[in-house]
Amino acid sequence: MHNIKDIRNNSNLFKESLKKRFIDIDINEILKLDENNRKLIQEKESLESEKKQISKSKNKELFKKSKIISEKIDSIEIKQKKLKASLDTILSSLPNIPLNDVPVGKDESSNVEVSKSGTIPNFNFKPKSHFELGEKLNMLDFELATKTTGSRFVFVKDKLALLERAISNFMIEVHVNQNGYQEISPPLIASESTMYGTGQLPKFENDQFEIKFDEKTDRKFLIPTAEVILTNMGKNKIFHQEELPLRLVASTPCFRKEAGSYGKDTKGMIRQHQFYKVELVSIVEQENCLSELDRMTNCATKILDMLKLPYRKIILSSGDMGFSAEKTFDIEVWLPSENKYREISSCSSCGTFQARRMKARYKNKNKDTFFVGTLNGSGLAVGRTLIAILENYQESDGSIKIPDALKPYMNNLDKIVKK
RNA sequence: GGAGAGAUGGCUGAGCGGUUGAAAGCACCGGUCUUGAAAACCGGCAAAGGGGCAACUCUUUCCUGGGUUCGAAUCCCAGUCUCUCCGCCA
């Protein structure tokens, strides 16, 4: 959520900045709503002040007048609330503004490669796709999932299920023991206001799985990423400065409708309605967002280094970034079957954008309150890591070597072979 | 599913129609004392929004939404959430 005061003071800059996101706003409409809103507030407050005086005076002669004032206040308040609501509706669906070093561009074609790491494997045979490998091993079963559930789901079986669990455990261990994150096992369902806090609502409702709960309670949603629930741990909270930075890690299933990606990655488990992801979240003092973003990105790439998977780091263009982000690094892992890099992690700084929505703040020593900065990143997507291992560690007979780093998590198994 | 109890500032917790934005304690900040620290003592310390260059000032907020009243944290109604006990259950 943007600060209306900032918009008021720098309306042109605000309008121009949003153009980087290819959004053209009617700034005059916003300013007009804001102005009228404040006018009504002033009217209301002066009446309230008058009413308060009367009530304090306990002068019976004036009581009648007070009653009339109350009616006026009510009618102004109705107008004012309506106005404020339409202003909020507009503001809450505007994305965060990209930082200055973010490349401007409409989509992923404008993303810029920052660095490359690892060696791309050289096969003396034609490398197979992860789904070929998995199906040949009888350890990935897409048809079975179609039968029980529907498309874009998968059964992972036997040693691949073990591998999936090992990946998750390995990543968490590294983030907890080496990177200073605190492990969390959170709820996988979030309330409407929680979804609003991180920016999934109101604009992206179509991407979310809503749960049919008790009619009476708040709307509930399956989390599309642990970012939602971890970041919202700071919702409506005022942190002590010493509590920051707060670094959290969770391995959770994520649920996404993937509306609008029909026909994209239909084969295999690249794009599923349900997948595991190890998520990193940092809550920091605002001025530390950028250093924390670098730190977080390094925590993610460290996993790939340890797994000896080749990857590259890119900075997302303004048009490709998520709604709440001000700057995003994607990490892409090499997939031999596609002969290209594919996203395996996305690390974003959201500045105070989410904090404003959530009302997540901290107090410094002078008792000043500030909004916190929030960051999130995958460390890493477990399903896609599984894919990357299958493809990069495959052998000509279709068996899969186990990366050294994972062996301790797999009873020292060193190869997955067909039974 | 049945029966109760509750929701107040960063935290704990009083208040149950008017000088209560809210006692007290903790935490935190400043000061006195001390070589330094601790202890003790003194003082300060909510958030959001509006107006003002500023000093400052006004309004709102005691779970949420309605109602009663000149006036509500306090009374009434509805809702949400939390806790305890019983039942059921991973």
Short mmCIF file of C-alpha atoms (C1' of nucleotides) in Angstrom, two decimals:
data_model
loop_
_atom_site.label_atom_id
_atom_site.label_comp_id
_atom_site.label_asym_id
_atom_site.label_seq_id
_atom_site.Cartn_x
_atom_site.Cartn_y
_atom_site.Cartn_z
CA MET A 1 0.00 0.00 0.00
CA HIS A 2 1.31 3.39 -0.91
CA ASN A 3 1.43 6.28 1.48
CA ILE A 4 -1.09 8.87 0.38
CA LYS A 5 1.02 11.65 1.92
CA ASP A 6 3.94 10.75 -0.31
CA ILE A 7 1.66 10.62 -3.32
CA ARG A 8 0.25 14.02 -2.44
CA ASN A 9 3.69 15.58 -2.15
CA ASN A 10 5.16 13.95 -5.23
CA SER A 11 2.21 13.15 -7.40
CA ASN A 12 4.05 13.45 -10.69
CA LEU A 13 6.92 11.29 -9.58
CA PHE A 14 4.45 8.71 -8.37
CA LYS A 15 2.60 8.65 -11.66
CA GLU A 16 5.85 8.42 -13.59
CA SER A 17 7.21 5.66 -11.36
CA LEU A 18 4.18 3.53 -11.96
CA LYS A 19 4.76 3.86 -15.69
CA LYS A 20 7.79 1.66 -15.14
CA ARG A 21 5.22 -0.97 -14.23
CA PHE A 22 3.23 -0.09 -17.35
CA ILE A 23 0.40 1.25 -15.28
CA ASP A 24 -1.09 4.58 -16.15
CA ILE A 25 -3.08 6.04 -13.30
CA ASP A 26 -5.48 8.92 -13.16
CA ILE A 27 -3.52 10.89 -10.61
CA ASN A 28 -6.04 13.71 -10.56
CA GLU A 29 -8.78 11.36 -9.50
CA ILE A 30 -6.65 10.16 -6.60
CA LEU A 31 -5.71 13.67 -5.53
CA LYS A 32 -9.30 14.79 -5.77
CA LEU A 33 -10.51 11.89 -3.62
CA ASP A 34 -7.79 12.62 -1.10
CA GLU A 35 -8.65 16.30 -0.97
CA ASN A 36 -12.36 15.67 -0.50
CA ASN A 37 -11.65 13.07 2.09
CA ARG A 38 -9.61 15.51 4.14
CA LYS A 39 -12.18 18.21 3.74
CA LEU A 40 -14.86 15.94 5.17
CA ILE A 41 -12.56 14.90 8.01
CA GLN A 42 -12.04 18.52 8.92
CA GLU A 43 -15.74 19.26 8.88
CA LYS A 44 -16.43 16.24 10.99
CA GLU A 45 -13.71 16.99 13.49
CA SER A 46 -14.74 20.55 14.14
CA LEU A 47 -18.28 19.34 14.84
CA GLU A 48 -16.96 16.64 17.10
CA SER A 49 -14.93 19.18 18.98
CA GLU A 50 -17.98 21.34 19.50
CA LYS A 51 -20.00 18.40 20.70
CA LYS A 52 -17.31 17.45 23.14
CA GLN A 53 -17.32 20.94 24.64
CA ILE A 54 -21.06 20.81 25.16
CA SER A 55 -20.92 17.48 26.84
CA LYS A 56 -18.12 18.65 29.12
CA SER A 57 -19.96 21.79 30.10
CA LYS A 58 -22.94 19.71 31.26
CA ASN A 59 -25.06 22.66 30.35
CA LYS A 60 -28.56 21.34 29.86
CA GLU A 61 -29.54 24.23 27.61
CA LEU A 62 -27.08 23.01 25.01
CA PHE A 63 -27.97 19.35 25.05
CA LYS A 64 -30.51 19.74 22.30
CA LYS A 65 -27.94 21.32 20.04
CA SER A 66 -25.59 18.49 20.68
CA LYS A 67 -28.15 16.06 19.40
CA ILE A 68 -28.44 17.96 16.16
CA ILE A 69 -24.69 18.03 15.81
CA SER A 70 -24.59 14.26 16.20
CA GLU A 71 -26.89 13.85 13.26
CA LYS A 72 -24.72 16.10 11.12
CA ILE A 73 -21.65 14.15 12.13
CA ASP A 74 -23.30 10.88 11.16
CA SER A 75 -24.19 12.05 7.69
CA ILE A 76 -20.71 13.49 7.06
CA GLU A 77 -19.11 10.34 8.34
CA ILE A 78 -21.05 8.14 5.96
CA LYS A 79 -19.89 10.25 3.03
CA GLN A 80 -16.32 10.33 4.29
CA LYS A 81 -16.11 6.58 4.80
CA LYS A 82 -17.44 5.92 1.34
CA LEU A 83 -14.91 8.27 -0.15
CA LYS A 84 -12.05 6.77 1.80
CA ALA A 85 -13.11 3.30 0.72
CA SER A 86 -12.97 4.18 -2.95
CA LEU A 87 -9.57 5.80 -2.44
CA ASP A 88 -8.33 2.67 -0.67
CA THR A 89 -9.70 0.45 -3.40
CA ILE A 90 -7.59 2.29 -5.93
CA LEU A 91 -4.46 2.42 -3.80
CA SER A 92 -4.61 -1.20 -2.68
CA SER A 93 -4.47 -2.50 -6.22
CA LEU A 94 -1.40 -0.48 -7.25
CA PRO A 95 1.85 -2.47 -7.20
CA ASN A 96 5.05 -1.47 -5.43
CA ILE A 97 7.39 0.91 -7.22
CA PRO A 98 10.64 -0.53 -8.61
CA LEU A 99 13.91 0.77 -7.21
CA ASN A 100 16.09 2.82 -9.52
CA ASP A 101 18.51 0.03 -10.42
CA VAL A 102 15.71 -2.24 -11.61
CA PRO A 103 15.79 -2.56 -15.41
CA VAL A 104 12.66 -1.18 -17.01
CA GLY A 105 10.88 -3.54 -19.35
CA LYS A 106 7.57 -5.17 -20.01
CA ASP A 107 8.37 -8.81 -19.30
CA GLU A 108 11.05 -11.43 -18.79
CA SER A 109 12.78 -10.47 -22.03
CA SER A 110 14.10 -7.39 -20.23
CA ASN A 111 15.53 -9.27 -17.28
CA VAL A 112 19.28 -8.87 -16.93
CA GLU A 113 21.74 -11.62 -16.11
CA VAL A 114 23.91 -10.72 -13.14
CA SER A 115 26.15 -13.76 -12.79
CA LYS A 116 26.63 -17.38 -13.73
CA SER A 117 27.95 -20.18 -11.61
CA GLY A 118 28.76 -23.90 -11.86
CA THR A 119 29.56 -26.01 -14.88
CA ILE A 120 26.93 -27.16 -17.28
CA PRO A 121 27.18 -30.95 -17.53
CA ASN A 122 28.34 -32.47 -20.78
CA PHE A 123 26.44 -35.64 -21.61
CA ASN A 124 27.65 -38.17 -24.16
CA PHE A 125 24.01 -39.12 -24.69
CA LYS A 126 20.81 -37.19 -25.14
CA PRO A 127 19.72 -36.10 -21.65
CA LYS A 128 16.17 -37.03 -20.77
CA SER A 129 13.55 -34.79 -19.18
CA HIS A 130 12.76 -35.21 -15.53
CA PHE A 131 9.33 -36.68 -16.29
CA GLU A 132 10.76 -39.29 -18.64
CA LEU A 133 13.31 -40.23 -16.03
CA GLY A 134 10.78 -40.26 -13.22
CA GLU A 135 8.22 -42.28 -15.12
CA LYS A 136 10.82 -44.81 -16.29
CA LEU A 137 11.87 -45.27 -12.68
CA ASN A 138 8.19 -45.71 -11.76
CA MET A 139 8.63 -43.01 -9.20
CA LEU A 140 6.72 -40.12 -10.77
CA ASP A 141 3.10 -40.86 -11.60
CA PHE A 142 1.12 -38.11 -13.27
CA GLU A 143 -1.69 -40.34 -14.54
CA LEU A 144 -2.43 -41.60 -11.09
CA ALA A 145 -2.73 -38.03 -9.84
CA THR A 146 -5.08 -37.21 -12.67
CA LYS A 147 -7.25 -40.11 -11.58
CA THR A 148 -7.38 -39.17 -7.91
CA THR A 149 -7.28 -35.42 -8.20
CA GLY A 150 -6.92 -33.79 -11.58
CA SER A 151 -4.33 -32.24 -13.83
CA ARG A 152 -1.20 -30.51 -12.56
CA PHE A 153 -0.72 -32.87 -9.65
CA VAL A 154 1.72 -35.73 -9.23
CA PHE A 155 2.48 -38.75 -7.11
CA VAL A 156 6.12 -38.91 -6.10
CA LYS A 157 7.01 -42.41 -5.01
CA ASP A 158 9.63 -44.52 -3.38
CA LYS A 159 13.21 -43.23 -3.58
CA LEU A 160 12.13 -40.02 -5.28
CA ALA A 161 9.80 -39.31 -2.38
CA LEU A 162 12.78 -39.86 -0.11
CA LEU A 163 14.84 -37.56 -2.30
CA GLU A 164 12.17 -34.88 -2.11
CA ARG A 165 12.09 -35.09 1.66
CA ALA A 166 15.87 -35.10 1.83
CA ILE A 167 16.07 -31.94 -0.27
CA SER A 168 13.69 -30.19 2.07
CA ASN A 169 15.49 -31.35 5.21
CA PHE A 170 18.89 -30.48 3.81
CA MET A 171 17.83 -26.96 2.92
CA ILE A 172 16.26 -26.29 6.28
CA GLU A 173 19.32 -27.58 8.11
CA VAL A 174 21.59 -25.27 6.14
CA HIS A 175 19.39 -22.23 6.67
CA VAL A 176 18.98 -22.90 10.38
CA ASN A 177 22.51 -23.98 11.25
CA GLN A 178 24.57 -21.93 8.84
CA ASN A 179 22.43 -18.97 7.81
CA GLY A 180 20.77 -18.00 11.07
CA TYR A 181 17.13 -18.58 10.20
CA GLN A 182 14.57 -19.77 12.71
CA GLU A 183 12.54 -22.79 11.66
CA ILE A 184 8.77 -22.42 11.63
CA SER A 185 6.04 -24.93 10.94
CA PRO A 186 3.14 -22.62 10.14
CA PRO A 187 -0.55 -23.00 9.32
CA LEU A 188 -1.11 -23.65 5.63
CA ILE A 189 -4.34 -21.71 5.59
CA ALA A 190 -4.51 -17.94 5.77
CA SER A 191 -7.34 -15.55 6.50
CA GLU A 192 -8.48 -12.89 4.09
CA SER A 193 -6.70 -10.07 5.91
CA THR A 194 -3.48 -12.07 5.96
CA MET A 195 -3.72 -12.56 2.21
CA TYR A 196 -4.31 -8.84 1.84
CA GLY A 197 -1.26 -8.05 3.96
CA THR A 198 1.24 -9.60 1.60
CA GLY A 199 -0.61 -8.43 -1.51
CA GLN A 200 -2.33 -11.58 -2.81
CA LEU A 201 -5.66 -9.86 -2.30
CA PRO A 202 -7.61 -8.11 -3.61
CA LYS A 203 -5.99 -8.19 -7.02
CA PHE A 204 -4.99 -11.82 -7.40
CA GLU A 205 -7.93 -13.63 -5.97
CA ASN A 206 -8.22 -15.77 -9.08
CA ASP A 207 -4.85 -17.37 -8.41
CA GLN A 208 -5.83 -18.51 -4.92
CA PHE A 209 -7.55 -21.62 -3.66
CA GLU A 210 -10.29 -20.54 -1.32
CA ILE A 211 -11.37 -23.00 1.34
CA LYS A 212 -14.97 -23.66 2.11
CA PHE A 213 -15.04 -23.12 5.84
CA ASP A 214 -17.79 -22.35 8.25
CA GLU A 215 -20.19 -19.94 6.57
CA LYS A 216 -19.82 -17.48 9.37
CA THR A 217 -16.09 -17.08 9.75
CA ASP A 218 -13.68 -15.03 7.72
CA ARG A 219 -12.78 -16.23 4.27
CA LYS A 220 -9.84 -18.63 4.26
CA PHE A 221 -7.29 -19.51 1.61
CA LEU A 222 -4.65 -22.16 1.08
CA ILE A 223 -1.31 -20.41 1.12
CA PRO A 224 0.26 -19.92 -2.33
CA THR A 225 3.63 -19.61 -0.59
CA ALA A 226 4.83 -19.63 3.02
CA GLU A 227 5.78 -16.00 2.48
CA VAL A 228 2.16 -15.12 3.19
CA ILE A 229 1.95 -16.72 6.58
CA LEU A 230 5.52 -16.04 7.72
CA THR A 231 5.51 -12.37 6.78
CA ASN A 232 2.17 -11.89 8.46
CA MET A 233 3.65 -13.05 11.74
CA GLY A 234 4.40 -9.34 12.04
CA LYS A 235 0.86 -8.24 11.25
CA ASN A 236 -0.52 -5.56 13.62
CA LYS A 237 2.62 -5.83 15.66
CA ILE A 238 5.14 -3.36 16.94
CA PHE A 239 8.55 -5.00 17.20
CA HIS A 240 11.26 -3.99 19.60
CA GLN A 241 14.25 -2.88 17.61
CA GLU A 242 16.37 -5.64 19.17
CA GLU A 243 14.05 -8.29 17.70
CA LEU A 244 15.17 -7.30 14.20
CA PRO A 245 16.32 -8.68 11.89
CA LEU A 246 13.90 -11.56 12.23
CA ARG A 247 14.82 -14.41 9.88
CA LEU A 248 12.37 -17.26 9.34
CA VAL A 249 12.44 -20.43 7.30
CA ALA A 250 9.66 -22.92 6.62
CA SER A 251 9.18 -25.85 4.32
CA THR A 252 5.56 -25.99 3.27
CA PRO A 253 3.31 -27.13 0.50
CA CYS A 254 2.15 -24.25 -1.69
CA PHE A 255 -1.12 -24.12 -3.58
CA ARG A 256 -1.70 -22.15 -6.74
CA LYS A 257 -4.44 -22.17 -9.32
CA GLU A 258 -2.05 -21.20 -12.09
CA ALA A 259 -4.93 -19.49 -13.79
CA GLY A 260 -3.74 -17.87 -16.96
CA SER A 261 -0.95 -20.34 -17.55
CA TYR A 262 -3.00 -22.85 -19.50
CA GLY A 263 -0.80 -24.60 -21.99
CA LYS A 264 2.37 -23.56 -20.20
CA ASP A 265 4.61 -26.34 -18.88
CA THR A 266 1.79 -28.83 -19.11
CA LYS A 267 4.17 -31.77 -19.05
CA GLY A 268 6.03 -32.73 -15.94
CA MET A 269 6.16 -31.15 -12.53
CA ILE A 270 7.52 -27.71 -13.38
CA ARG A 271 4.18 -26.05 -12.85
CA GLN A 272 1.84 -27.76 -10.40
CA HIS A 273 -1.14 -26.75 -8.33
CA GLN A 274 0.67 -28.08 -5.28
CA PHE A 275 4.39 -28.13 -4.57
CA TYR A 276 6.83 -27.97 -1.69
CA LYS A 277 8.94 -24.91 -1.18
CA VAL A 278 11.47 -23.91 1.44
CA GLU A 279 10.78 -20.26 2.03
CA LEU A 280 12.95 -17.60 3.63
CA VAL A 281 11.45 -14.48 5.14
CA SER A 282 13.27 -11.56 6.73
CA ILE A 283 11.77 -8.73 8.68
CA VAL A 284 14.27 -5.90 9.00
CA GLU A 285 14.72 -2.21 9.59
CA GLN A 286 13.79 -0.50 6.37
CA GLU A 287 17.25 0.82 5.59
CA ASN A 288 18.65 -2.71 5.72
CA CYS A 289 16.43 -4.09 2.99
CA LEU A 290 19.02 -4.08 0.24
CA SER A 291 21.84 -5.64 2.23
CA GLU A 292 19.38 -8.23 3.46
CA LEU A 293 18.30 -8.95 -0.11
CA ASP A 294 21.90 -9.71 -1.05
CA ARG A 295 22.32 -11.83 2.03
CA MET A 296 19.14 -13.75 1.32
CA THR A 297 20.04 -14.32 -2.31
CA ASN A 298 23.41 -15.67 -1.20
CA CYS A 299 21.68 -18.05 1.19
CA ALA A 300 19.69 -19.41 -1.74
CA THR A 301 22.61 -19.75 -4.15
CA LYS A 302 24.65 -21.43 -1.44
CA ILE A 303 22.22 -24.36 -1.62
CA LEU A 304 22.83 -24.70 -5.35
CA ASP A 305 26.57 -24.47 -4.80
CA MET A 306 26.39 -27.24 -2.24
CA LEU A 307 24.29 -29.37 -4.59
CA LYS A 308 26.73 -28.58 -7.40
CA LEU A 309 23.98 -27.46 -9.74
CA PRO A 310 24.77 -24.87 -12.41
CA TYR A 311 22.74 -21.69 -12.17
CA ARG A 312 22.59 -18.04 -13.03
CA LYS A 313 21.34 -15.04 -11.16
CA ILE A 314 19.21 -12.45 -12.89
CA ILE A 315 17.58 -9.22 -11.86
CA LEU A 316 13.95 -9.01 -12.87
CA SER A 317 12.71 -6.17 -14.98
CA SER A 318 10.05 -3.81 -13.69
CA GLY A 319 7.30 -5.56 -15.61
CA ASP A 320 8.25 -9.07 -14.53
CA MET A 321 8.40 -8.43 -10.79
CA GLY A 322 5.71 -9.50 -8.37
CA PHE A 323 3.09 -7.08 -7.12
CA SER A 324 4.69 -6.30 -3.76
CA ALA A 325 8.35 -6.27 -4.81
CA GLU A 326 10.62 -3.27 -5.21
CA LYS A 327 13.56 -5.37 -6.42
CA THR A 328 13.83 -9.04 -7.25
CA PHE A 329 16.63 -11.45 -8.03
CA ASP A 330 15.66 -14.71 -9.64
CA ILE A 331 17.94 -17.70 -9.53
CA GLU A 332 17.64 -20.04 -12.46
CA VAL A 333 18.96 -23.56 -12.52
CA TRP A 334 20.22 -25.32 -15.61
CA LEU A 335 17.85 -27.93 -17.06
CA PRO A 336 19.65 -30.12 -19.62
CA SER A 337 16.48 -31.42 -21.28
CA GLU A 338 15.31 -27.91 -22.05
CA ASN A 339 18.82 -26.69 -22.71
CA LYS A 340 18.14 -23.56 -20.71
CA TYR A 341 17.92 -22.04 -17.25
CA ARG A 342 14.64 -22.21 -15.35
CA GLU A 343 13.55 -20.34 -12.25
CA ILE A 344 14.23 -22.14 -8.99
CA SER A 345 14.20 -19.22 -6.58
CA SER A 346 12.96 -15.68 -6.44
CA CYS A 347 14.22 -13.29 -3.77
CA SER A 348 12.48 -9.99 -3.30
CA SER A 349 12.66 -6.94 -1.16
CA CYS A 350 9.26 -5.40 -0.63
CA GLY A 351 10.49 -2.37 1.29
CA THR A 352 7.68 -1.14 3.53
CA PHE A 353 4.98 -1.97 0.98
CA GLN A 354 3.68 -5.06 2.75
CA ALA A 355 4.35 -3.61 6.20
CA ARG A 356 2.00 -0.76 5.47
CA ARG A 357 -0.72 -3.19 4.49
CA MET A 358 -0.10 -5.35 7.55
CA LYS A 359 0.67 -2.53 9.98
CA ALA A 360 3.94 -4.17 10.94
CA ARG A 361 6.14 -1.69 12.72
CA TYR A 362 9.05 -1.36 15.07
CA LYS A 363 10.07 1.15 17.69
CA ASN A 364 13.59 2.46 18.03
CA LYS A 365 15.31 3.65 21.20
CA ASN A 366 13.77 7.10 20.88
CA LYS A 367 10.34 5.50 20.76
CA ASP A 368 9.76 6.52 17.17
CA THR A 369 7.74 3.98 15.24
CA PHE A 370 8.59 2.97 11.70
CA PHE A 371 7.26 0.44 9.28
CA VAL A 372 9.49 -2.60 8.96
CA GLY A 373 10.98 -3.83 5.70
CA THR A 374 9.99 -7.29 4.52
CA LEU A 375 11.79 -9.71 2.23
CA ASN A 376 11.01 -13.13 0.97
CA GLY A 377 12.82 -15.68 -1.11
CA SER A 378 12.72 -19.31 -2.01
CA GLY A 379 15.55 -21.24 -0.57
CA LEU A 380 14.66 -23.19 -2.76
CA ALA A 381 11.63 -24.56 -4.56
CA VAL A 382 11.80 -28.22 -3.59
CA GLY A 383 9.96 -29.66 -6.59
CA ARG A 384 12.12 -27.82 -9.05
CA THR A 385 15.25 -28.80 -7.16
CA LEU A 386 14.14 -32.40 -7.53
CA ILE A 387 13.74 -31.81 -11.25
CA ALA A 388 17.17 -30.22 -11.49
CA ILE A 389 18.81 -33.12 -9.69
CA LEU A 390 17.06 -35.68 -11.86
CA GLU A 391 18.17 -33.99 -15.04
CA ASN A 392 21.67 -32.93 -14.09
CA TYR A 393 22.60 -36.09 -12.23
CA GLN A 394 21.15 -38.58 -14.71
CA GLU A 395 23.20 -41.36 -16.24
CA SER A 396 22.82 -42.97 -19.63
CA ASP A 397 20.81 -45.91 -18.20
CA GLY A 398 18.30 -43.56 -16.58
CA SER A 399 19.58 -43.92 -13.04
CA ILE A 400 20.20 -40.90 -10.85
CA LYS A 401 23.30 -40.19 -8.83
CA ILE A 402 22.71 -38.58 -5.45
CA PRO A 403 24.56 -35.30 -4.79
CA ASP A 404 27.07 -35.73 -1.96
CA ALA A 405 25.40 -33.09 0.15
CA LEU A 406 22.17 -35.07 0.22
CA LYS A 407 23.56 -38.50 1.03
CA PRO A 408 23.45 -37.99 4.80
CA TYR A 409 19.74 -37.31 4.45
CA MET A 410 19.16 -40.48 2.41
CA ASN A 411 20.83 -43.21 4.44
CA ASN A 412 23.94 -42.68 2.32
CA LEU A 413 22.24 -43.92 -0.79
CA ASP A 414 24.39 -42.93 -3.75
CA LYS A 415 22.23 -43.83 -6.69
CA ILE A 416 18.57 -44.24 -7.54
CA VAL A 417 18.06 -47.09 -9.97
CA LYS A 418 15.08 -48.80 -11.49
CA LYS A 419 13.90 -51.80 -9.50
"C1'" G B 1 -21.37 -31.07 19.69
"C1'" G B 2 -22.67 -29.40 25.37
"C1'" A B 3 -21.36 -25.82 29.65
"C1'" G B 4 -18.84 -21.61 31.34
"C1'" A B 5 -15.03 -17.31 31.29
"C1'" G B 6 -12.83 -13.52 28.79
"C1'" A B 7 -10.93 -9.67 24.79
"C1'" U B 8 -8.03 -2.70 27.80
"C1'" G B 9 -1.35 0.66 25.85
"C1'" G B 10 5.31 -2.90 23.74
"C1'" C B 11 3.84 -6.73 27.78
"C1'" U B 12 1.04 -7.99 32.59
"C1'" G B 13 -3.26 -5.95 34.55
"C1'" A B 14 -7.07 -2.21 37.27
"C1'" G B 15 -11.33 0.41 36.04
"C1'" C B 16 -17.78 -1.05 35.11
"C1'" G B 17 -21.95 6.31 32.85
"C1'" G B 18 -18.76 12.38 33.11
"C1'" U B 19 -11.61 15.81 35.20
"C1'" U B 20 -10.08 7.95 32.25
"C1'" G B 21 -6.00 8.26 26.83
"C1'" A B 22 -7.05 5.20 30.65
"C1'" A B 23 -4.39 3.17 37.84
"C1'" A B 24 -0.37 -0.11 39.13
"C1'" G B 25 3.66 -3.18 37.69
"C1'" C B 26 7.24 -4.86 33.92
"C1'" A B 27 10.11 -3.36 29.74
"C1'" C B 28 12.37 0.89 27.59
"C1'" C B 29 14.66 6.08 27.68
"C1'" G B 30 16.82 10.37 30.51
"C1'" G B 31 18.78 12.07 35.27
"C1'" U B 32 20.84 11.75 40.54
"C1'" C B 33 24.25 8.54 43.03
"C1'" U B 34 28.86 5.44 41.49
"C1'" U B 35 35.76 4.78 39.23
"C1'" G B 36 32.16 1.99 36.03
"C1'" A B 37 27.92 -1.13 36.52
"C1'" A B 38 23.92 -2.95 39.59
"C1'" A B 39 20.56 -1.38 43.32
"C1'" A B 40 17.85 2.81 45.09
"C1'" C B 41 15.49 7.40 44.06
"C1'" C B 42 13.47 11.30 40.49
"C1'" G B 43 11.43 12.18 35.64
"C1'" G B 44 9.70 10.56 30.76
"C1'" C B 45 7.20 6.85 27.80
"C1'" A B 46 0.37 4.50 23.10
"C1'" A B 47 -1.19 4.43 18.06
"C1'" A B 48 -3.61 6.36 13.73
"C1'" G B 49 -5.46 10.54 11.23
"C1'" G B 50 -6.36 16.01 10.30
"C1'" G B 51 -4.45 21.33 10.58
"C1'" G B 52 0.25 24.28 11.01
"C1'" C B 53 6.95 26.26 8.20
"C1'" A B 54 7.25 25.32 13.31
"C1'" A B 55 6.36 25.55 18.60
"C1'" C B 56 1.94 23.30 18.81
"C1'" U B 57 -3.05 21.82 18.23
"C1'" C B 58 -7.58 19.04 17.04
"C1'" U B 59 -10.07 14.24 16.23
"C1'" U B 60 -10.43 9.07 16.71
"C1'" U B 61 -9.13 4.50 19.12
"C1'" C B 62 -10.14 0.15 25.66
"C1'" C B 63 -11.97 -6.94 19.89
"C1'" U B 64 -15.56 -5.51 15.52
"C1'" G B 65 -20.33 -3.46 14.02
"C1'" G B 66 -24.91 -1.35 15.60
"C1'" G B 67 -28.01 0.93 19.69
"C1'" U B 68 -29.27 3.86 24.39
"C1'" U B 69 -27.39 8.82 26.36
"C1'" C B 70 -26.00 15.72 26.22
"C1'" G B 71 -21.85 12.21 27.44
"C1'" A B 72 -19.85 5.03 26.90
"C1'" A B 73 -13.81 1.25 28.12
"C1'" U B 74 -18.11 1.18 31.43
"C1'" C B 75 -25.24 -0.08 29.82
"C1'" C B 76 -28.09 -2.97 25.61
"C1'" C B 77 -28.02 -5.97 20.90
"C1'" A B 78 -25.37 -8.68 17.04
"C1'" G B 79 -20.85 -10.75 15.39
"C1'" U B 80 -15.59 -12.39 15.62
"C1'" C B 81 -11.74 -14.39 18.30
"C1'" U B 82 -9.39 -16.64 22.64
"C1'" C B 83 -9.32 -19.67 27.04
"C1'" U B 84 -11.29 -23.58 30.60
"C1'" C B 85 -14.29 -28.06 31.48
"C1'" C B 86 -17.08 -32.32 29.22
"C1'" G B 87 -17.75 -35.29 24.68
"C1'" C B 88 -15.42 -36.84 20.03
"C1'" C B 89 -10.81 -37.39 17.54
"C1'" A B 90 -5.21 -37.30 14.51
#
